[in-house]
Amino acid sequence: MERPPFFLLLLLVLHLLSLPLLSVPKSTIEPCTGSDSCPALLGYTLYADLKVSEVAALFQADPIAVLTTNAIDISVPDVENHILPAGLFLRIPTLCSCSDGIRKSISTRYKTRPADTLTSIATSIFAGLASPDQIREANSISDPSALDIGQSLLIPLPCTCFNSTDNNLPAIYLSYVVKAGDTVTAIAAHYSTTVTDIMNVNAMGNPAIRPGDIIAIPLPACASMFPRYASDFGLVVANGSYAITASHCVQCSCGPGNLNLYCTPASLAVSCSSMQCRNSNLMLGNVTAQPTSAGCNVTSCSYGGFVNGTIMTMLTTSLQPRCPGQHQFPPIILPPSALIHNAFLAPSPSPVQSQPGGALTTPKSSVPGTFTLPGGSPANGPSGSMSEAPTVKPLKHILVVFIFCQVHNFLL
C-alpha cells in the first residue's frame, strides 16, 4: 500500500495547531474572609414568559423587592401575577455572602424538572449567571447525566461587595453577563462610566470580552445609616430605584436629584407600627420648611431602621441656606408586557437617563486560578480579579502528539 508523503503529516499537525483555542467564560471574583454579607444585584434575562412571582421564586427573592429594584409600580392590582415577557432584563436583589474564600450568592436553590441538564439549567434558566461545572461542584454531582427529577440543587451565583463603595462613594454592584455584540466601550457608555474604570474593577489586562463573561458594574447608590441591630442594617438602594423594607411597611428611594436615601410609608402598608416622629405631628417622610432672615429652618421625619418589629423614626431640624423644593422621586413604570428591542428595564444609575454602570478594582488575590492587574488599583477604588478555567490548549497539544505518533507508526 502506498504510504502518504511525510509533508502531509506535517501539514496535518500545523493545521491542528492553528485551530482556535476554546475557553470558558471569565468571571470577576472578590476574595473575602469572615461571614459578613452585603446587598448586591444580578443582571438576569428572562428565558421565557414568567410571572413576577415565578421570577422571584427562581431566586428565592421577595416579588415586591424585585419590582421596586426595577422601579416597577407595585400598586398595580395583582402585580405579583403579572406576566413578564421572555428576553426582559431585570435586576434581581440578592445577598452576597463569603463562601469558600470568595464572594458569591448561595441562597438560590433549584428543583430539577424532566429534561433538565446542568447545561440547560446554567445557560438557559439562569441565563449564564452560573456554569454547569460550578453547579456540579457545588452539589458534588459525580454523574451530570443522571439528574433526578425533583432534585434540589444549590445554584452559586456571582456577586461582589467591595465594601459597598466605589471611589469612597456608596455603590451597589451588578453582576452583568456579557452578550453577543457587547464591547467594554459600549457597556461603559451604557452604564455612565469609563472603560478604564470597568477594566480596573474587573482586573482586565485589556478590554477584550466574550459572550458569557460576567463583569461587576458598580451603580451609584444611597446608603443607609441604620444601627447594626436593625434588621435592615446595611440597606443600599441603587440610584433611580426603590427598596421595600420593614415588612413591606416602608419604601425607600434613591435619586434622581441626589444620593440621599428618602423613605416614606409604602403603598402596601396595612398593619404597621407607628410611623409618626415623637414629639411631633410629622409622619415618616414629612418635611416642613420655615424661611427666616438667616436661611431656612427645615424639620424632617426620617426613617431609622426596623428594630424588633418597630419602625424607628428620627426627627431632625437644621438651618439651610435655602428652603428645599418638593422632593423628586425616581420615575416608575407599569409592569412591562412586551419587550422593547435593545432596551434595559433597569433604571438609570445617575440623574441623566442612562443605564447602570460604574468602575471597580480589587485587593490583590491569593485565590488559585485568579490574577490581579500589576500596580494595584486606582486610589480608593475597589478591585476584583478575573477567574478563568484552563483553556483546551493542553488537550489540543496532546491530541496533536497522539495523531503524530499514530501516523508516524503507519508510515514506518
CSV table of C-alpha atoms in Angstrom, one decimal:
chain,number,residue,atom,x,y,z
A,1,MET,CA,0.0,0.0,0.0
A,2,GLU,CA,1.3,3.4,-0.9
A,3,ARG,CA,2.2,5.5,2.1
A,4,PRO,CA,1.3,9.2,2.3
A,5,PRO,CA,4.3,11.5,2.0
A,6,PHE,CA,5.7,12.9,5.2
A,7,PHE,CA,4.9,16.5,4.3
A,8,LEU,CA,1.1,15.6,4.5
A,9,LEU,CA,1.7,14.6,8.1
A,10,LEU,CA,3.4,17.9,8.8
A,11,LEU,CA,0.5,19.8,7.2
A,12,LEU,CA,-2.0,18.0,9.4
A,13,VAL,CA,0.0,18.9,12.6
A,14,LEU,CA,0.3,22.5,11.6
A,15,HIS,CA,-3.4,22.7,10.8
A,16,LEU,CA,-4.3,21.3,14.2
A,17,LEU,CA,-2.0,23.8,15.9
A,18,SER,CA,-3.7,26.7,14.0
A,19,LEU,CA,-7.2,25.8,15.3
A,20,PRO,CA,-8.7,28.5,17.6
A,21,LEU,CA,-8.5,27.8,21.3
A,22,LEU,CA,-11.7,27.2,23.2
A,23,SER,CA,-12.1,28.6,26.7
A,24,VAL,CA,-14.8,29.1,29.2
A,25,PRO,CA,-16.2,32.5,30.1
A,26,LYS,CA,-14.4,34.6,32.7
A,27,SER,CA,-16.0,35.9,35.9
A,28,THR,CA,-14.9,38.6,38.3
A,29,ILE,CA,-14.3,37.4,41.8
A,30,GLU,CA,-13.7,39.1,45.1
A,31,PRO,CA,-11.6,37.3,47.7
A,32,CYS,CA,-13.1,37.5,51.3
A,33,THR,CA,-12.8,36.3,54.8
A,34,GLY,CA,-15.3,36.1,57.6
A,35,SER,CA,-19.0,35.7,57.4
A,36,ASP,CA,-20.2,39.2,56.5
A,37,SER,CA,-22.5,39.9,53.6
A,38,CYS,CA,-23.9,42.8,51.5
A,39,PRO,CA,-26.7,43.6,49.2
A,40,ALA,CA,-25.9,43.0,45.5
A,41,LEU,CA,-27.7,42.8,42.2
A,42,LEU,CA,-27.8,40.1,39.5
A,43,GLY,CA,-28.4,41.1,35.9
A,44,TYR,CA,-30.9,38.5,34.7
A,45,THR,CA,-32.6,38.0,31.3
A,46,LEU,CA,-35.8,36.0,31.3
A,47,TYR,CA,-35.6,32.7,29.4
A,48,ALA,CA,-39.4,32.5,29.0
A,49,ASP,CA,-42.6,34.4,29.8
A,50,LEU,CA,-42.7,34.3,33.6
A,51,LYS,CA,-44.9,35.8,36.3
A,52,VAL,CA,-43.3,38.2,38.6
A,53,SER,CA,-43.8,35.6,41.4
A,54,GLU,CA,-42.1,32.9,39.3
A,55,VAL,CA,-39.0,35.1,38.7
A,56,ALA,CA,-38.8,35.9,42.4
A,57,ALA,CA,-39.2,32.2,43.3
A,58,LEU,CA,-36.4,31.2,41.0
A,59,PHE,CA,-34.0,33.3,43.0
A,60,GLN,CA,-35.8,32.9,46.4
A,61,ALA,CA,-36.4,36.7,46.4
A,62,ASP,CA,-39.3,38.8,47.5
A,63,PRO,CA,-41.5,39.6,44.5
A,64,ILE,CA,-42.1,43.1,45.8
A,65,ALA,CA,-38.4,43.6,46.2
A,66,VAL,CA,-37.8,42.6,42.6
A,67,LEU,CA,-40.4,45.1,41.4
A,68,THR,CA,-39.1,48.0,43.5
A,69,THR,CA,-35.5,47.3,42.5
A,70,ASN,CA,-36.6,47.8,38.9
A,71,ALA,CA,-38.8,50.8,39.6
A,72,ILE,CA,-42.0,48.9,38.6
A,73,ASP,CA,-45.3,50.2,40.1
A,74,ILE,CA,-46.2,47.9,42.9
A,75,SER,CA,-49.7,49.4,43.3
A,76,VAL,CA,-51.0,47.7,40.2
A,77,PRO,CA,-53.7,45.2,41.2
A,78,ASP,CA,-52.4,41.6,41.4
A,79,VAL,CA,-49.0,42.8,40.2
A,80,GLU,CA,-47.2,39.6,41.5
A,81,ASN,CA,-49.1,37.5,38.9
A,82,HIS,CA,-48.3,39.9,36.1
A,83,ILE,CA,-46.6,38.0,33.2
A,84,LEU,CA,-43.2,39.5,32.1
A,85,PRO,CA,-42.0,38.8,28.6
A,86,ALA,CA,-39.1,36.5,27.7
A,87,GLY,CA,-35.9,38.4,27.0
A,88,LEU,CA,-36.6,41.1,29.5
A,89,PHE,CA,-33.6,42.3,31.5
A,90,LEU,CA,-34.2,42.7,35.3
A,91,ARG,CA,-32.1,43.5,38.3
A,92,ILE,CA,-32.5,40.8,40.9
A,93,PRO,CA,-31.7,41.7,44.5
A,94,THR,CA,-29.6,39.1,46.3
A,95,LEU,CA,-27.5,38.7,49.4
A,96,CYS,CA,-23.8,38.5,48.6
A,97,SER,CA,-22.0,36.2,51.1
A,98,CYS,CA,-18.5,35.0,51.7
A,99,SER,CA,-18.2,31.3,50.9
A,100,ASP,CA,-15.0,29.2,50.2
A,101,GLY,CA,-12.9,32.4,50.4
A,102,ILE,CA,-14.8,34.3,47.6
A,103,ARG,CA,-17.9,36.4,47.3
A,104,LYS,CA,-20.9,34.6,45.9
A,105,SER,CA,-24.7,34.3,46.4
A,106,ILE,CA,-25.6,30.9,47.9
A,107,SER,CA,-29.2,31.5,48.8
A,108,THR,CA,-30.7,30.1,45.5
A,109,ARG,CA,-31.9,26.5,45.1
A,110,TYR,CA,-33.4,25.0,42.1
A,111,LYS,CA,-35.6,21.9,41.9
A,112,THR,CA,-34.9,19.9,38.7
A,113,ARG,CA,-37.6,19.1,36.2
A,114,PRO,CA,-37.9,16.5,33.4
A,115,ALA,CA,-35.4,17.1,30.6
A,116,ASP,CA,-33.2,19.4,32.7
A,117,THR,CA,-29.5,19.2,32.3
A,118,LEU,CA,-26.8,21.1,34.1
A,119,THR,CA,-26.1,22.9,30.8
A,120,SER,CA,-29.8,24.0,30.3
A,121,ILE,CA,-30.1,25.0,34.0
A,122,ALA,CA,-27.0,27.1,33.8
A,123,THR,CA,-27.2,28.7,30.4
A,124,SER,CA,-31.0,28.9,29.8
A,125,ILE,CA,-32.9,29.0,33.1
A,126,PHE,CA,-30.2,31.1,35.0
A,127,ALA,CA,-29.1,32.9,31.8
A,128,GLY,CA,-25.4,32.2,32.2
A,129,LEU,CA,-25.1,33.5,35.7
A,130,ALA,CA,-23.7,30.1,36.7
A,131,SER,CA,-21.8,27.5,34.7
A,132,PRO,CA,-22.6,23.7,34.6
A,133,ASP,CA,-19.3,23.0,36.3
A,134,GLN,CA,-20.0,25.4,39.1
A,135,ILE,CA,-23.4,23.8,39.8
A,136,ARG,CA,-21.8,20.3,39.6
A,137,GLU,CA,-19.1,21.2,42.1
A,138,ALA,CA,-21.4,23.0,44.5
A,139,ASN,CA,-23.6,19.9,44.6
A,140,SER,CA,-20.9,17.2,44.5
A,141,ILE,CA,-22.5,15.6,41.4
A,142,SER,CA,-20.4,12.8,40.1
A,143,ASP,CA,-22.6,12.0,37.0
A,144,PRO,CA,-24.1,15.1,35.4
A,145,SER,CA,-26.1,13.0,33.0
A,146,ALA,CA,-28.1,11.4,35.9
A,147,LEU,CA,-30.1,14.2,37.5
A,148,ASP,CA,-33.1,13.0,39.5
A,149,ILE,CA,-36.4,14.8,38.8
A,150,GLY,CA,-37.2,17.0,41.8
A,151,GLN,CA,-33.6,17.1,43.0
A,152,SER,CA,-32.7,20.3,44.9
A,153,LEU,CA,-29.6,22.0,43.5
A,154,LEU,CA,-27.7,24.8,45.1
A,155,ILE,CA,-27.0,27.4,42.4
A,156,PRO,CA,-23.9,29.5,43.2
A,157,LEU,CA,-24.3,33.0,41.7
A,158,PRO,CA,-21.7,35.7,41.1
A,159,CYS,CA,-21.7,38.8,43.2
A,160,THR,CA,-19.3,41.4,44.7
A,161,CYS,CA,-19.4,43.8,47.7
A,162,PHE,CA,-16.2,45.8,47.7
A,163,ASN,CA,-17.4,47.4,50.9
A,164,SER,CA,-20.5,48.7,49.0
A,165,THR,CA,-18.4,51.7,47.8
A,166,ASP,CA,-16.8,52.9,44.7
A,167,ASN,CA,-14.1,55.6,45.0
A,168,ASN,CA,-15.3,56.3,48.5
A,169,LEU,CA,-18.9,56.8,47.4
A,170,PRO,CA,-21.8,54.5,48.1
A,171,ALA,CA,-22.4,51.9,45.4
A,172,ILE,CA,-24.1,48.6,44.9
A,173,TYR,CA,-22.6,46.1,42.4
A,174,LEU,CA,-24.4,44.5,39.5
A,175,SER,CA,-23.2,41.2,38.1
A,176,TYR,CA,-23.6,41.5,34.3
A,177,VAL,CA,-23.4,38.7,31.8
A,178,VAL,CA,-21.8,39.8,28.6
A,179,LYS,CA,-23.9,39.3,25.5
A,180,ALA,CA,-23.0,38.9,21.8
A,181,GLY,CA,-22.1,42.3,20.4
A,182,ASP,CA,-21.2,43.9,23.7
A,183,THR,CA,-17.9,45.8,24.0
A,184,VAL,CA,-16.4,47.4,27.1
A,185,THR,CA,-16.7,50.8,25.4
A,186,ALA,CA,-20.5,50.3,24.8
A,187,ILE,CA,-21.0,48.9,28.3
A,188,ALA,CA,-19.2,51.9,29.8
A,189,ALA,CA,-21.3,54.3,27.9
A,190,HIS,CA,-24.4,52.4,28.7
A,191,TYR,CA,-23.7,52.5,32.4
A,192,SER,CA,-22.3,56.0,32.6
A,193,THR,CA,-18.8,55.0,33.5
A,194,THR,CA,-15.4,54.7,31.7
A,195,VAL,CA,-13.5,51.9,30.0
A,196,THR,CA,-10.7,52.4,32.4
A,197,ASP,CA,-13.0,52.1,35.4
A,198,ILE,CA,-14.5,48.8,34.2
A,199,MET,CA,-11.1,47.4,33.4
A,200,ASN,CA,-9.7,48.3,36.8
A,201,VAL,CA,-12.7,46.9,38.7
A,202,ASN,CA,-12.6,43.6,36.9
A,203,ALA,CA,-8.8,43.3,36.7
A,204,MET,CA,-8.8,43.2,32.9
A,205,GLY,CA,-5.4,43.4,31.2
A,206,ASN,CA,-7.1,44.5,28.0
A,207,PRO,CA,-10.7,45.4,27.0
A,208,ALA,CA,-11.4,42.2,25.2
A,209,ILE,CA,-14.6,40.4,26.4
A,210,ARG,CA,-16.6,37.5,25.2
A,211,PRO,CA,-20.2,36.5,25.4
A,212,GLY,CA,-20.8,34.7,28.7
A,213,ASP,CA,-18.1,36.7,30.6
A,214,ILE,CA,-19.5,38.1,33.9
A,215,ILE,CA,-18.3,41.5,34.9
A,216,ALA,CA,-19.0,43.6,38.0
A,217,ILE,CA,-20.5,47.0,37.5
A,218,PRO,CA,-20.8,49.5,40.4
A,219,LEU,CA,-24.0,51.5,40.4
A,220,PRO,CA,-24.1,54.8,42.4
A,221,ALA,CA,-26.4,54.3,45.4
A,222,CYS,CA,-27.9,55.8,48.5
A,223,ALA,CA,-26.6,54.2,51.7
A,224,SER,CA,-28.4,53.9,55.0
A,225,MET,CA,-27.1,54.7,58.4
A,226,PHE,CA,-29.2,52.3,60.5
A,227,PRO,CA,-27.9,50.8,63.7
A,228,ARG,CA,-26.2,47.4,63.4
A,229,TYR,CA,-29.0,45.8,65.4
A,230,ALA,CA,-31.7,46.9,62.9
A,231,SER,CA,-32.9,44.0,60.7
A,232,ASP,CA,-32.3,46.2,57.6
A,233,PHE,CA,-28.8,47.3,58.6
A,234,GLY,CA,-26.7,47.9,55.5
A,235,LEU,CA,-29.6,48.8,53.2
A,236,VAL,CA,-28.3,50.2,49.9
A,237,VAL,CA,-30.5,51.4,47.1
A,238,ALA,CA,-29.3,51.9,43.6
A,239,ASN,CA,-29.8,55.4,42.1
A,240,GLY,CA,-33.0,55.6,40.2
A,241,SER,CA,-34.7,52.8,42.1
A,242,TYR,CA,-36.5,51.8,45.2
A,243,ALA,CA,-36.3,49.2,48.1
A,244,ILE,CA,-39.1,47.8,50.3
A,245,THR,CA,-38.3,47.2,53.9
A,246,ALA,CA,-39.8,47.0,57.4
A,247,SER,CA,-42.2,44.1,56.5
A,248,HIS,CA,-43.4,45.9,53.4
A,249,CYS,CA,-44.3,49.0,55.5
A,250,VAL,CA,-41.6,51.3,54.3
A,251,GLN,CA,-40.4,52.2,50.8
A,252,CYS,CA,-37.0,53.9,50.3
A,253,SER,CA,-35.9,55.6,47.1
A,254,CYS,CA,-32.6,56.9,45.7
A,255,GLY,CA,-32.3,59.9,43.4
A,256,PRO,CA,-32.8,61.3,40.9
A,257,GLY,CA,-31.5,64.6,42.1
A,258,ASN,CA,-29.2,63.5,44.9
A,259,LEU,CA,-27.8,60.4,46.6
A,260,ASN,CA,-29.7,60.8,49.9
A,261,LEU,CA,-31.9,57.9,51.0
A,262,TYR,CA,-35.5,59.0,51.2
A,263,CYS,CA,-38.1,56.8,52.9
A,264,THR,CA,-41.9,57.0,53.1
A,265,PRO,CA,-44.8,54.7,54.1
A,266,ALA,CA,-45.2,52.0,51.4
A,267,SER,CA,-48.3,51.8,49.3
A,268,LEU,CA,-48.7,48.2,50.5
A,269,ALA,CA,-48.6,49.2,54.2
A,270,VAL,CA,-51.5,47.5,56.0
A,271,SER,CA,-50.6,46.5,59.6
A,272,CYS,CA,-47.6,48.5,60.6
A,273,SER,CA,-46.2,50.1,63.7
A,274,SER,CA,-46.5,53.9,64.2
A,275,MET,CA,-44.6,56.0,61.6
A,276,GLN,CA,-45.0,59.3,63.5
A,277,CYS,CA,-42.0,61.0,64.9
A,278,ARG,CA,-42.0,61.5,68.6
A,279,ASN,CA,-42.9,65.0,70.0
A,280,SER,CA,-44.1,66.0,66.6
A,281,ASN,CA,-47.1,65.7,64.3
A,282,LEU,CA,-44.9,64.8,61.4
A,283,MET,CA,-45.1,61.4,59.8
A,284,LEU,CA,-42.3,59.4,58.1
A,285,GLY,CA,-41.1,61.3,55.1
A,286,ASN,CA,-42.8,64.6,56.0
A,287,VAL,CA,-40.7,67.8,55.8
A,288,THR,CA,-41.5,71.3,56.9
A,289,ALA,CA,-39.6,74.5,55.9
A,290,GLN,CA,-39.8,77.9,57.6
A,291,PRO,CA,-37.9,80.8,55.9
A,292,THR,CA,-36.0,83.1,58.2
A,293,SER,CA,-33.6,86.0,57.8
A,294,ALA,CA,-30.7,83.6,58.4
A,295,GLY,CA,-31.9,80.9,56.0
A,296,CYS,CA,-34.5,78.2,56.2
A,297,ASN,CA,-35.4,76.1,59.2
A,298,VAL,CA,-36.0,72.6,57.9
A,299,THR,CA,-37.6,69.9,60.1
A,300,SER,CA,-37.9,66.3,58.8
A,301,CYS,CA,-39.2,63.0,60.0
A,302,SER,CA,-36.7,60.3,58.7
A,303,TYR,CA,-36.5,56.5,58.8
A,304,GLY,CA,-34.1,55.0,61.3
A,305,GLY,CA,-34.4,51.2,60.6
A,306,PHE,CA,-36.6,48.3,61.6
A,307,VAL,CA,-35.9,47.1,65.1
A,308,ASN,CA,-37.8,44.2,66.7
A,309,GLY,CA,-40.9,44.8,64.6
A,310,THR,CA,-40.8,48.6,65.3
A,311,ILE,CA,-40.3,51.3,62.7
A,312,MET,CA,-37.7,53.7,64.1
A,313,THR,CA,-38.1,57.4,63.2
A,314,MET,CA,-35.9,60.3,63.7
A,315,LEU,CA,-36.9,64.0,64.0
A,316,THR,CA,-34.2,66.4,62.8
A,317,THR,CA,-34.0,70.1,62.5
A,318,SER,CA,-31.4,72.1,60.5
A,319,LEU,CA,-30.8,75.6,59.2
A,320,GLN,CA,-30.2,75.5,55.4
A,321,PRO,CA,-29.2,78.3,53.0
A,322,ARG,CA,-32.5,78.0,51.2
A,323,CYS,CA,-35.7,76.1,51.6
A,324,PRO,CA,-35.9,72.8,49.7
A,325,GLY,CA,-38.3,72.3,46.8
A,326,GLN,CA,-40.7,69.4,46.5
A,327,HIS,CA,-39.0,66.0,46.7
A,328,GLN,CA,-38.4,64.4,43.3
A,329,PHE,CA,-38.9,60.6,43.1
A,330,PRO,CA,-37.4,58.2,40.6
A,331,PRO,CA,-39.9,57.6,37.8
A,332,ILE,CA,-41.8,54.3,38.0
A,333,ILE,CA,-43.1,52.2,35.1
A,334,LEU,CA,-46.0,49.9,34.7
A,335,PRO,CA,-45.2,46.2,34.7
A,336,PRO,CA,-44.0,45.5,31.1
A,337,SER,CA,-45.9,43.1,28.9
A,338,ALA,CA,-43.9,43.4,25.7
A,339,LEU,CA,-40.1,43.5,25.1
A,340,ILE,CA,-38.7,46.8,23.8
A,341,HIS,CA,-35.9,45.8,21.5
A,342,ASN,CA,-32.4,46.6,22.8
A,343,ALA,CA,-33.7,48.3,25.9
A,344,PHE,CA,-32.8,47.6,29.5
A,345,LEU,CA,-35.7,47.8,32.0
A,346,ALA,CA,-33.2,48.7,34.8
A,347,PRO,CA,-33.5,52.4,35.7
A,348,SER,CA,-30.7,54.9,35.3
A,349,PRO,CA,-27.9,54.9,37.9
A,350,SER,CA,-27.5,58.7,37.5
A,351,PRO,CA,-29.7,61.7,37.3
A,352,VAL,CA,-29.5,61.5,33.5
A,353,GLN,CA,-31.4,58.8,31.7
A,354,SER,CA,-28.7,56.2,31.2
A,355,GLN,CA,-28.1,52.6,32.3
A,356,PRO,CA,-26.5,51.1,35.4
A,357,GLY,CA,-22.7,51.1,35.3
A,358,GLY,CA,-19.5,52.0,37.0
A,359,ALA,CA,-16.0,51.3,37.9
A,360,LEU,CA,-14.1,48.8,40.0
A,361,THR,CA,-10.8,47.5,41.2
A,362,THR,CA,-9.6,44.8,43.8
A,363,PRO,CA,-7.2,43.8,46.5
A,364,LYS,CA,-4.5,41.5,45.3
A,365,SER,CA,-5.8,38.0,45.3
A,366,SER,CA,-4.2,34.8,46.5
A,367,VAL,CA,-7.1,32.7,45.3
A,368,PRO,CA,-5.9,29.9,42.9
A,369,GLY,CA,-6.8,30.5,39.3
A,370,THR,CA,-7.1,34.2,39.5
A,371,PHE,CA,-4.9,37.1,38.6
A,372,THR,CA,-4.7,40.8,39.5
A,373,LEU,CA,-3.5,43.7,37.5
A,374,PRO,CA,0.0,44.7,38.4
A,375,GLY,CA,0.5,48.0,40.1
A,376,GLY,CA,-2.7,47.8,42.1
A,377,SER,CA,-5.9,49.7,41.6
A,378,PRO,CA,-6.7,53.4,41.4
A,379,ALA,CA,-6.7,55.3,44.7
A,380,ASN,CA,-9.6,54.5,46.9
A,381,GLY,CA,-11.2,52.1,44.3
A,382,PRO,CA,-12.3,48.6,44.9
A,383,SER,CA,-10.9,45.9,42.7
A,384,GLY,CA,-11.6,42.3,41.9
A,385,SER,CA,-9.8,39.6,39.8
A,386,MET,CA,-10.9,37.6,36.8
A,387,SER,CA,-11.3,33.9,37.1
A,388,GLU,CA,-11.0,31.7,34.1
A,389,ALA,CA,-10.9,27.9,33.7
A,390,PRO,CA,-8.0,26.5,31.8
A,391,THR,CA,-8.3,26.5,28.0
A,392,VAL,CA,-8.2,23.3,26.0
A,393,LYS,CA,-4.8,24.2,24.6
A,394,PRO,CA,-3.0,21.4,26.6
A,395,LEU,CA,-5.6,18.9,25.4
A,396,LYS,CA,-5.1,20.0,21.8
A,397,HIS,CA,-1.4,19.5,22.1
A,398,ILE,CA,-1.9,16.0,23.5
A,399,LEU,CA,-4.2,15.3,20.6
A,400,VAL,CA,-1.7,16.5,18.1
A,401,VAL,CA,1.1,14.3,19.6
A,402,PHE,CA,-1.3,11.3,19.6
A,403,ILE,CA,-2.1,11.8,15.9
A,404,PHE,CA,1.5,12.4,15.0
A,405,CYS,CA,2.5,9.1,16.7
A,406,GLN,CA,-0.3,7.2,15.0
A,407,VAL,CA,0.5,8.5,11.6
A,408,HIS,CA,4.3,8.0,12.1
A,409,ASN,CA,3.7,4.4,13.1
A,410,PHE,CA,1.6,4.0,10.0
A,411,LEU,CA,4.4,5.4,7.8
A,412,LEU,CA,7.0,3.0,9.3
